[in-house]
Coordinates of C-alpha atoms in Angstrom, one line a residue:
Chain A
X151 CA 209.6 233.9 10.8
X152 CA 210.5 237.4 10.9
X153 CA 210.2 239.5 7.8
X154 CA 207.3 237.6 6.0
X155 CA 204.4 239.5 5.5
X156 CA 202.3 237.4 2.7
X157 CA 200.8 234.7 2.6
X158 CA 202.7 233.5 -0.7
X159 CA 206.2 234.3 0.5
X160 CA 205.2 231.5 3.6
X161 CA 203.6 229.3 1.6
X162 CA 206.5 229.1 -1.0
X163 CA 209.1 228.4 2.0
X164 CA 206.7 225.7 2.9
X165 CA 206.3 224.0 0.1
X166 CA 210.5 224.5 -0.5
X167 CA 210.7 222.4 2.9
X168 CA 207.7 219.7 1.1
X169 CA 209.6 219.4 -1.8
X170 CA 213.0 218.5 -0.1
X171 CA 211.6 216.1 2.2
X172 CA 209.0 214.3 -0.1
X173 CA 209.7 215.1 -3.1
X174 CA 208.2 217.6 -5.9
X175 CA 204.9 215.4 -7.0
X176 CA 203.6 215.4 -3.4
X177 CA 204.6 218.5 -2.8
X178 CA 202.2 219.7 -5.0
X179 CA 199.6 217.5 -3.7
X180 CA 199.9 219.1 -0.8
X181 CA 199.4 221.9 -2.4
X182 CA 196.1 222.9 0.1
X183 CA 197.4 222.0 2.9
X184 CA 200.5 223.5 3.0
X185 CA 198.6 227.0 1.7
X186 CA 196.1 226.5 4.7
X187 CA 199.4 226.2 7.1
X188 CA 200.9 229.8 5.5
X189 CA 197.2 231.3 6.5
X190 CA 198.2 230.3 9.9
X191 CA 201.2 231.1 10.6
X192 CA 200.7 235.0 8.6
X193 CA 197.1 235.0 10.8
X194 CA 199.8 234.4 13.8
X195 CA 202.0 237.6 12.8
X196 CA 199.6 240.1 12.1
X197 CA 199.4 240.3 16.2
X198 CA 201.8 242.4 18.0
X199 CA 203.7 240.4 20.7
X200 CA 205.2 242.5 23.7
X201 CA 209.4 241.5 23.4
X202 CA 209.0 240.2 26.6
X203 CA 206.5 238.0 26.7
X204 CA 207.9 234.2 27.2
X205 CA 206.2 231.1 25.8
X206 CA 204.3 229.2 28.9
X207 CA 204.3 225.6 27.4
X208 CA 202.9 223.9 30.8
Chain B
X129 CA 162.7 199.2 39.8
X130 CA 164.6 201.3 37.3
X131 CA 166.8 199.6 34.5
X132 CA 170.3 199.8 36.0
X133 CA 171.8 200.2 33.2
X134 CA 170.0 203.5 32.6
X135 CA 171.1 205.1 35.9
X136 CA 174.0 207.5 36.0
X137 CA 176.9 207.3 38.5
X138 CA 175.2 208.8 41.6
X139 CA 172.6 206.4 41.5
X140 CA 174.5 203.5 40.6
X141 CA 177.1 204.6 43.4
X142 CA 174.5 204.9 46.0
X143 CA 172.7 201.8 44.9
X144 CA 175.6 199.5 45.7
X145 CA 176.7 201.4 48.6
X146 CA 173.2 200.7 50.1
X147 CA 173.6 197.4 48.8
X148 CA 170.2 198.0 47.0
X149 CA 172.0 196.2 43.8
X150 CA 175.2 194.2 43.2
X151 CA 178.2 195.6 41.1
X152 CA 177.8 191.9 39.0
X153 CA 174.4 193.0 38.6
X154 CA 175.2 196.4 37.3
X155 CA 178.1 195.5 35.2
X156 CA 175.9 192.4 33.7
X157 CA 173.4 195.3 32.8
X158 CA 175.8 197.2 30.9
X159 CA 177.2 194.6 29.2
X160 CA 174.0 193.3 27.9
X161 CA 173.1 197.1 26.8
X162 CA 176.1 197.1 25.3
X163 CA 176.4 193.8 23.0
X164 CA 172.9 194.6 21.8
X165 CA 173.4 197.8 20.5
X166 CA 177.0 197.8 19.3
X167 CA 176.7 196.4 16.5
X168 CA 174.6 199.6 15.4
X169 CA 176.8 202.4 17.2
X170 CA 180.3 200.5 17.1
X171 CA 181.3 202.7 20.0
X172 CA 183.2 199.8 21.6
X173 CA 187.0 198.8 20.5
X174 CA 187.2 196.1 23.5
X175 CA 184.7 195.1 25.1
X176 CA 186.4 193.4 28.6
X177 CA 183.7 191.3 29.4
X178 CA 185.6 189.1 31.7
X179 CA 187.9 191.4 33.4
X180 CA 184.7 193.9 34.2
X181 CA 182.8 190.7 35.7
X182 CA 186.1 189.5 37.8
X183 CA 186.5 192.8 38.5
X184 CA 182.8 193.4 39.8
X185 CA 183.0 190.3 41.8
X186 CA 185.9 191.9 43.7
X187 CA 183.7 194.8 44.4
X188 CA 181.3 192.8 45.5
X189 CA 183.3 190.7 48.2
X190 CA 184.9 193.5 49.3
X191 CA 181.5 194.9 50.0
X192 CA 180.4 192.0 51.7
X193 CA 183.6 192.1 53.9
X194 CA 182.4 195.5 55.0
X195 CA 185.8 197.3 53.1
X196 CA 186.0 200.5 52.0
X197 CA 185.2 200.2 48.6
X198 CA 185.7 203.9 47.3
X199 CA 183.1 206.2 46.2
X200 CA 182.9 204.8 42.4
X201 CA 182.2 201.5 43.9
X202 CA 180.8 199.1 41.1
X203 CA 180.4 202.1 38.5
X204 CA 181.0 200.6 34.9
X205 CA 183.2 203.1 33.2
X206 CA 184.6 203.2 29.5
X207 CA 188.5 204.5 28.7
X208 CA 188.6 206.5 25.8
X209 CA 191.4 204.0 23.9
X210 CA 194.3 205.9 23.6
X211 CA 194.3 205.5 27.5
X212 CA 196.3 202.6 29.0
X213 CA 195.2 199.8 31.1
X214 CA 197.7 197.5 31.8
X215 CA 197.2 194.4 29.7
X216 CA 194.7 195.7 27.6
X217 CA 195.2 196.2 24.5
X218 CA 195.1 200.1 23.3
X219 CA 195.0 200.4 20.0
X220 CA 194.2 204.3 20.1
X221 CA 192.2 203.9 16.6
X222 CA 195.3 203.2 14.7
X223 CA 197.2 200.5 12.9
X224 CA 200.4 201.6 14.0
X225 CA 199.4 200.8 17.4
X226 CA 197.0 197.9 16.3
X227 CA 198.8 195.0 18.9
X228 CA 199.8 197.8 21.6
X229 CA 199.1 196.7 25.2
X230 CA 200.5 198.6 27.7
X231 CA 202.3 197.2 30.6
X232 CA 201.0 199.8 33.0
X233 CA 197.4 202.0 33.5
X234 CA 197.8 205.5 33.3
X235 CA 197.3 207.5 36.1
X236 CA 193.6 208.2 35.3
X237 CA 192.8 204.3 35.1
X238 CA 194.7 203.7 38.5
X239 CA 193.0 206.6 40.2
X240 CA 189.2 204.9 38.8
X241 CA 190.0 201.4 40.1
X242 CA 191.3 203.2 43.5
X243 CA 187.5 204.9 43.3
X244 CA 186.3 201.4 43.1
X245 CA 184.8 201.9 39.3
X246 CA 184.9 199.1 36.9
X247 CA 186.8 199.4 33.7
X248 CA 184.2 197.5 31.1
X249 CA 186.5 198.2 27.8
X250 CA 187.9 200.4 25.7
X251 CA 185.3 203.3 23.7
X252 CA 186.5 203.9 19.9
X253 CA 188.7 207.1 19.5
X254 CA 189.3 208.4 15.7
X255 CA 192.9 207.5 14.5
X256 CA 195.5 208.9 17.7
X257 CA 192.6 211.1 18.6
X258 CA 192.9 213.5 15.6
X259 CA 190.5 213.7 13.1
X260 CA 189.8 211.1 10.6
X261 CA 186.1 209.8 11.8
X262 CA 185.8 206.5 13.6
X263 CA 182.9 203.8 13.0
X264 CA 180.8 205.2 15.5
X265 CA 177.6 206.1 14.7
X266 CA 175.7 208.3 16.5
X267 CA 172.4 207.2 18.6
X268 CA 170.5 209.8 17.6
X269 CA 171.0 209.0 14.5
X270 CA 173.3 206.8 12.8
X271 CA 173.3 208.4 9.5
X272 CA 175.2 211.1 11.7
X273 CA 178.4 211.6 13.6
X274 CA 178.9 211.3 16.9
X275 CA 181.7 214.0 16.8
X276 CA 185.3 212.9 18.1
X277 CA 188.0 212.1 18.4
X278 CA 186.0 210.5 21.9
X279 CA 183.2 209.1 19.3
X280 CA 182.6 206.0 21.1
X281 CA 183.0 207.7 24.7
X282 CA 180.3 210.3 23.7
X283 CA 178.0 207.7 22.1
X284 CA 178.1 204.4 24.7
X285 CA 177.1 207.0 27.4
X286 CA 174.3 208.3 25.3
X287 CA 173.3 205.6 24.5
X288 CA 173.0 204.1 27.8
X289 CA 175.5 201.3 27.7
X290 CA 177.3 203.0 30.3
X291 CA 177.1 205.7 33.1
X292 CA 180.5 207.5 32.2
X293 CA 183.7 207.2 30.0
X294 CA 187.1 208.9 30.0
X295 CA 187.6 211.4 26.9
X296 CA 190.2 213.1 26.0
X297 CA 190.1 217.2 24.4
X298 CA 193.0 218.8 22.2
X299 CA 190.8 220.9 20.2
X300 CA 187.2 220.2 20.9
X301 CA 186.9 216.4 21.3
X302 CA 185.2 216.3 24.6
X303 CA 182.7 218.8 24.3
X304 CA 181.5 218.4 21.0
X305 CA 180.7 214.6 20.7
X306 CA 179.2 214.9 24.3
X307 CA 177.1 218.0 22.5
X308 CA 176.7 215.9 19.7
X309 CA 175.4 213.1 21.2
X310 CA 173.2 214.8 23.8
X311 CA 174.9 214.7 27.3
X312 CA 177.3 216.2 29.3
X313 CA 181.1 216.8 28.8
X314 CA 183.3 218.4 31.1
X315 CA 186.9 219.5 30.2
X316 CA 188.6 220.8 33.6
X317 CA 191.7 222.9 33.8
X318 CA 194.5 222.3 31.6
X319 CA 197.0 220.2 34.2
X320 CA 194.1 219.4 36.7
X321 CA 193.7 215.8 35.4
X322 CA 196.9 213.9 35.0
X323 CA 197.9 213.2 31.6
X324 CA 200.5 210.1 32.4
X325 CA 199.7 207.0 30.0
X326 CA 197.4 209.0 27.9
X327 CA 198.9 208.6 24.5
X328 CA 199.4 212.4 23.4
X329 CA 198.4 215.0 20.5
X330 CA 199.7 218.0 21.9
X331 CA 201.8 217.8 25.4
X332 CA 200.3 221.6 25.6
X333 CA 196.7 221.4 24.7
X334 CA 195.9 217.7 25.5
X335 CA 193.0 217.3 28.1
X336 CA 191.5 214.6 29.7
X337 CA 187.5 214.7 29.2
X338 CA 184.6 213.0 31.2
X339 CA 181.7 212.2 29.6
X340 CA 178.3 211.5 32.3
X341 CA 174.9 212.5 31.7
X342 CA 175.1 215.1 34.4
X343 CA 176.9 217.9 36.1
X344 CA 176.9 215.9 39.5
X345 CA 178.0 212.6 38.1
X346 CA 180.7 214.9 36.1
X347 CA 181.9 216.3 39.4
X348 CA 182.3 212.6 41.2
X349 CA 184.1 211.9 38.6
X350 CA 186.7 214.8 38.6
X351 CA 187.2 214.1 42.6
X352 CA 188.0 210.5 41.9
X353 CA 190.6 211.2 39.0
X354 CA 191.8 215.1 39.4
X355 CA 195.0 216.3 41.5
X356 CA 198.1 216.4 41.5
X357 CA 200.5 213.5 39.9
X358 CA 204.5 213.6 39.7
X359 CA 204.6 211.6 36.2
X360 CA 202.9 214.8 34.4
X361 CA 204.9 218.0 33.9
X362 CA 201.9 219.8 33.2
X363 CA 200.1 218.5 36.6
X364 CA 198.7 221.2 38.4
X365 CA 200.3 221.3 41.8
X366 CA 197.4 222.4 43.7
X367 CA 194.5 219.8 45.2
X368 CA 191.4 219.5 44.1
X369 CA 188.1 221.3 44.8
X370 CA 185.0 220.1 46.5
X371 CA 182.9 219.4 43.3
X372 CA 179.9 217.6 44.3
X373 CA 179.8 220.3 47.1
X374 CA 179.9 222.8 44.6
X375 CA 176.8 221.2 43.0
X376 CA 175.0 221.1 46.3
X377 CA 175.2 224.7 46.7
X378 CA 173.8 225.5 43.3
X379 CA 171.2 227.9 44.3
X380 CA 172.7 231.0 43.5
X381 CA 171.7 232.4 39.9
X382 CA 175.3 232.7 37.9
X383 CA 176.7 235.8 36.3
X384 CA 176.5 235.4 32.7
X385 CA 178.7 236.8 30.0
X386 CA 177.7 236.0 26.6
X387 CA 179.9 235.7 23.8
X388 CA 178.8 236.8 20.5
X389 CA 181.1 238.1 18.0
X390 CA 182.8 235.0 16.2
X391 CA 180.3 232.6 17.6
X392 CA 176.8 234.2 16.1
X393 CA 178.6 234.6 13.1
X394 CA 179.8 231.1 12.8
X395 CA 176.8 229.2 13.9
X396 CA 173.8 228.2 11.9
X397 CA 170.2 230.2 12.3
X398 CA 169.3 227.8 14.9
X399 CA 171.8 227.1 16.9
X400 CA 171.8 230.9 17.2
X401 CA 168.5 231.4 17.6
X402 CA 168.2 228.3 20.3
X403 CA 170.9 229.6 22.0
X404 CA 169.8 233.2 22.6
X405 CA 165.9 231.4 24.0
X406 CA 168.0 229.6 25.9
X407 CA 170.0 232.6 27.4
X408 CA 166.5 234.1 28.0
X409 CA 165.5 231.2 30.0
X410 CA 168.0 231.6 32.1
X411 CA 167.9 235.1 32.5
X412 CA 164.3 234.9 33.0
X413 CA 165.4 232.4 36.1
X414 CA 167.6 234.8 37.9
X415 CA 170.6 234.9 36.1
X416 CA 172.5 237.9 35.3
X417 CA 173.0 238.1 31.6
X418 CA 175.6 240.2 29.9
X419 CA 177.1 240.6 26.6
X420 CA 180.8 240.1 26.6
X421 CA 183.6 240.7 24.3
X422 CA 186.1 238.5 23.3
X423 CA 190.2 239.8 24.2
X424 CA 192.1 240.7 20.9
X425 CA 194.6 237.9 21.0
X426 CA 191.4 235.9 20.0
X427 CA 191.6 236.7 16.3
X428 CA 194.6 234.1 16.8
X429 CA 193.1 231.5 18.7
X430 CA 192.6 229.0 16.3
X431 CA 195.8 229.4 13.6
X432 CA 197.8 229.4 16.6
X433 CA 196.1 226.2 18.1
X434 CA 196.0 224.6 15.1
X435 CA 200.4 225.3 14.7
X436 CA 200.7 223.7 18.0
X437 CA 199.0 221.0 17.3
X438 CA 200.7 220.1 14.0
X439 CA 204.2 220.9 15.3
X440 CA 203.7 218.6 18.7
X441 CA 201.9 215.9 17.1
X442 CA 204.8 216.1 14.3
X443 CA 206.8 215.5 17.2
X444 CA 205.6 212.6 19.0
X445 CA 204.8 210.3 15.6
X446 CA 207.9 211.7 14.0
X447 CA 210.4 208.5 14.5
X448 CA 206.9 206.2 13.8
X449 CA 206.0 208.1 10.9
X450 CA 209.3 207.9 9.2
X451 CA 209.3 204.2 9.3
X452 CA 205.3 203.6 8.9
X453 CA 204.0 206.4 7.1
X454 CA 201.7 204.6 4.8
X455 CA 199.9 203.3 7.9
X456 CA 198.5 206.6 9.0
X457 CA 195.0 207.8 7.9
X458 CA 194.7 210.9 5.0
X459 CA 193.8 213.5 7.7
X460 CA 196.5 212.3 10.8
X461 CA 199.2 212.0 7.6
X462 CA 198.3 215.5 7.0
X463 CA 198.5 217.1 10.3
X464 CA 202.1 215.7 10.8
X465 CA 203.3 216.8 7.2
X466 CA 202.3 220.4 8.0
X467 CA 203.7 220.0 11.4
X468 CA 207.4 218.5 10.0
X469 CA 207.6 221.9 7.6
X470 CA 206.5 224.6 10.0
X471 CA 209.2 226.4 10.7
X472 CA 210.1 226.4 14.9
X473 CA 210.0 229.8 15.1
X474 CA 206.7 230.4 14.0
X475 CA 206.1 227.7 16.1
X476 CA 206.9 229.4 19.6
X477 CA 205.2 232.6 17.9
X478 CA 201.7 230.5 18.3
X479 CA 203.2 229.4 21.9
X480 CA 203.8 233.0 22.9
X481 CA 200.9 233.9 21.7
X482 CA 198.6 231.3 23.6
X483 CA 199.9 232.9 26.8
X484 CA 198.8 236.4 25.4
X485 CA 195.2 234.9 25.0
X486 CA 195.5 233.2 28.7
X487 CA 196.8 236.5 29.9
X488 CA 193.9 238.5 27.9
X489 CA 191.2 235.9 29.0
X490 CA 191.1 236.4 32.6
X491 CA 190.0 240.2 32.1
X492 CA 187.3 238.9 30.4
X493 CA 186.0 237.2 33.9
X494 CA 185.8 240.6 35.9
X495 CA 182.4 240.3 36.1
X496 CA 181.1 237.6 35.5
X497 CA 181.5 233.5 36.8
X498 CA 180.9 232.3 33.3
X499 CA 181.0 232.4 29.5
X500 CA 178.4 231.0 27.8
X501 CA 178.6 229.7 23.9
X502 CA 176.5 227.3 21.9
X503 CA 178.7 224.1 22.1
X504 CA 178.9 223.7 18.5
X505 CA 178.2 225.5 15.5
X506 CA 175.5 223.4 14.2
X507 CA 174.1 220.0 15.3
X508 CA 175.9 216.9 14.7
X509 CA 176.5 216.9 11.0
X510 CA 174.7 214.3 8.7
X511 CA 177.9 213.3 7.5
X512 CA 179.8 210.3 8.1
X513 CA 183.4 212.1 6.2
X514 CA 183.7 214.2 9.0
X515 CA 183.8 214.8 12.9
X516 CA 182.4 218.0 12.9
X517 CA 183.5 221.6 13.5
X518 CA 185.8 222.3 16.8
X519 CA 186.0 226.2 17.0
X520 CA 183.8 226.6 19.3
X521 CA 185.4 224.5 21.7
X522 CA 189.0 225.1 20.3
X523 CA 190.0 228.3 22.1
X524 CA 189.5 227.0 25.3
X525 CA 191.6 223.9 25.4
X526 CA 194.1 226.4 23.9
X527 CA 194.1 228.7 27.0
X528 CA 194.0 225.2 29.1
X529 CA 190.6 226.8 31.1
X530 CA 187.5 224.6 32.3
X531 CA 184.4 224.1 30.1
X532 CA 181.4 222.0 30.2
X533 CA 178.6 221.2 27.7
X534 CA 174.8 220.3 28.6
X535 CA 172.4 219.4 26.8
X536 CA 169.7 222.4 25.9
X537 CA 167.3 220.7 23.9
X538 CA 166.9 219.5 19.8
X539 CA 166.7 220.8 16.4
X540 CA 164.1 220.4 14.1
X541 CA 166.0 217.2 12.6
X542 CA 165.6 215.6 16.0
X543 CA 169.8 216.3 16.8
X544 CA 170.9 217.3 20.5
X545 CA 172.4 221.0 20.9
X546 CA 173.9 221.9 23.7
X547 CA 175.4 224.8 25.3
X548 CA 179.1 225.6 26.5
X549 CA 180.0 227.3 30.1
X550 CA 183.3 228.4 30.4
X551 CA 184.9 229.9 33.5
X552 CA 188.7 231.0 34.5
X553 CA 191.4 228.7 34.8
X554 CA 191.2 226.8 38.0
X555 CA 187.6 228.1 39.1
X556 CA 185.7 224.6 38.4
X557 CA 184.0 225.0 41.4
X558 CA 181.9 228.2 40.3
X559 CA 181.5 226.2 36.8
X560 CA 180.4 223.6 38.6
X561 CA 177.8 225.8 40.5
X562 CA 176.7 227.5 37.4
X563 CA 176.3 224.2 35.6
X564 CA 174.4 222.7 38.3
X565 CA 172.0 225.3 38.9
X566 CA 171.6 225.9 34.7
X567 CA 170.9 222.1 34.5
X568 CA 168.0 222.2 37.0
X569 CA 166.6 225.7 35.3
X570 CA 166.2 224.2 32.2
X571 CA 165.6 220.4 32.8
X572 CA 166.5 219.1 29.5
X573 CA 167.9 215.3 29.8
X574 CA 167.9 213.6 26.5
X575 CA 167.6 210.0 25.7
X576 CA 168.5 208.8 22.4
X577 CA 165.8 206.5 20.6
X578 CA 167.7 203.2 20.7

């Protein structure tokens, strides 16, 4: 997602997402998992990606 | 005369062409092997005793009329199960899927039984072939995995009960129970062997795997099932190679790049050290050794693999999931939570930048057929909680390019390690060659102590 930069601003839109779909209790039991999924997706940012370079699923 | 069920698919092959041994023979052999011991290894979820023997008997008339029974003819072989056979069950490890029997075979299972192999049952897989452990044990040692998610694949061809089984690889689950256990495991291209009836992690990064106990039996194998197929997307369009040709002409030393970087870092003082006496050997041999280094997309590899595996495996259990969520196991349950909150942009981020890595990793190749790795970390862990660690073999299901495992020798705990060839996408045949002529240089086979 454009703009994010740390791992805590992922991890808290994450866990936002956790919380409406599950609920607030296992939200936070997920705690660890959903922090581990931020560490990916910041890891994933922190390379620069030429504009045009399209996705080659198959 | 040799125990057949101890021979691999060459020899069994050439046996009943020669009519030197009947497929009921063979198939009795490996069923026998196979009831004994699997109460220890549990690599078996169906065992199809009498469909293999009416199956074998087939075989064998068809022999007798002087028919052209295909070049698998009377080879036993075990389906990894998330693989259909039609009206058999395939349970794929799970209790979601616990009655499932699928009214067709995938393309794989048509394309054995058109090579005239014998489906004997269905091997074990961990839960929808992700990553909470199976009841296999490994033969080596059963207080130790066998890897996964092919656990029971990996360890009924170990362990002798047959001469090959079907796999499957999304991250490393080929490779690293093959290494585990002490054989071989081949992963070709991504596309190369139809995916159709294989029921899916990752549309993108799922693989089909064959699990043999050599590079030629590997190769026989990949003519029988590779090539094109118009019920996969990702099918490559292009025919297959000449494999077992490619393993006859094995005489040329390889060009070896060696990876170190990530993978000395990450494996234990062992592995490492085994791994560089075994790259010595081989130089020693003929090859031509070279260090190699790894593209910069590679610092991504794995938290982009491991996006697009949540997000597509969110995908495909989402509807089940919804309504039967309490049925999956802790670790599956996990994977499709993180994949139902990832946002889709960050999604075809990890997409894009999988094709950066493809793109990066054939400059890699300039001048060299292969990469070389350790297979895994570390031996196979003495830990029943896990599966074991899949980085090694990770990043190369993620850039959808061949790889193969042999067996190199055994730690001091008496484990199998193994090392990992890797070569461009579409160039199995050089893999094939390299493989072959590193299995004869170093003339390790392993046999399990069951």
């Amino acid at each position: 997602m454009a703009g994010r930069s740390t791992i805590d601003d992922v991890f808290n839109i994450l866990y936002a997402q956790a919380q409406k779909l599950w609920g607030e209790a296992y939200a936070e039991h997920k705690r660890a998992a959903l922090r581990q999924t931020a560490e990916e997706i910041v890891t994933t940012e922190q390379m620069a990606i030429a504009p045009d370079l399209e996705p080659r699923f198959f | 005369m040799t125990a057949l069920h101890t021979l691999g698919v060459a020899d069994m092959a050439t046996l009943v062409r020669q009519r030197d041994a009947s497929p009921v023979e063979i198939v009795n052999a490996c069923l026998e092997r196979s009831e004994a011991l699997d109460s220890t290894i549990q690599a078996w979820a169906t065992l199809d005793r009498q469909g293999a023997i009416a199956a074998a008997k087939r075989c064998e008339a068809a022999l007798q009329r002087g028919a052209d029974v295909g070049p698998l003819a009377g080879v036993p072989i075990g389906l990894k199960d998330i693989i259909y056979t039609a009206g058999l069950r395939t349970a794929a490890g799970s209790r979601v899927y616990a009655n499932f029997v699928p009214t067709y075979d995938a393309t794989v299972t048509t394309r054995l039984r058109q090579a005239g192999a014998i489906v004997l049952g269905k091997t074990v897989t961990t839960e929808f072939a992700t990553a909470d452990p199976s009841p296999t044990r490994n033969p080596w040692n059963t207080a130790h995995t066998p890897g996964g998610s092919s656990s029971g694949s990996a360890a009924s061809v170990a362990a002798r009960m047959i001469p090959a089984a079907l796999g499957s690889q999304t991250g490393g689950s080929t490779l690293r129970p093959a290494s585990y256990c002490g054989i071989v495991g081949l992963k070709a291209t991504y596309g190369r062997i139809s995916r159709y009836g294989v029921i899916p992690v990752s549309w993108c990064l799922d693989h089909v795997g064959i699990l043999v106990r050599s590079v030629r039996d590997a190769a026989l194998i990949l003519e029988a099932i590779g090539g094109p197929d118009p019920n996969d997307p990702g099918a490559l369009e292009t025919p297959i190679g000449s494999y077992t040709l490619a393993v006859e002409h094995s005489d040329q030393p390889p060009r070896i790049g060696v990876l170190h970087e990530f993978f000395d870092d990450a494996a234990d003082a062992e592995t490492r050290q085994h791994t560089a006496a075994t790259v010595q050997r081989l130089e020693r041999a003929g090859a031509k050794v070279r260090d190699v280094l790894l593209p910069p997309s590679f610092a991504t590899v794995l938290a982009a693999q491991r996006l697009i595996m949540k997000v597509e495996a969110a995908a495909f259990h989402a509807d089940l999931f919804a309504k039967q969520r309490d049925l999956y196991g802790p670790k599956l349950r996990e994977t499709i939570e993180m994949g139902l909150v990832t946002p889709g942009v960050d999604y075809l981020r990890a997409q894009r930048l999988r094709r950066l890595f493809q793109d990066e990793l054939r400059q890699v190749f300039t001048d060299v057929d292969v990469l070389l790795t350790p297979s895994a970390p570390a031996p196979a862990p003495r830990d029943l909680t896990t599966t074991g660690d899949a980085r090694f073999q990770a990043p190369w299901s993620h850039a959808g390019v061949p790889t193969i495992t042999l067996p190199s020798g055994l730690s001091q705990h008496g484990m199998p390690l193994g090392i990992q060839l890797i070569a461009p996408a579409s160039h199995e045949e050089p893999l094939f060659r390299a493989a072959s002529w590193c299995e004869a240089t170093l003339g390790v086979t392993l046999v399990p102590p069951v």
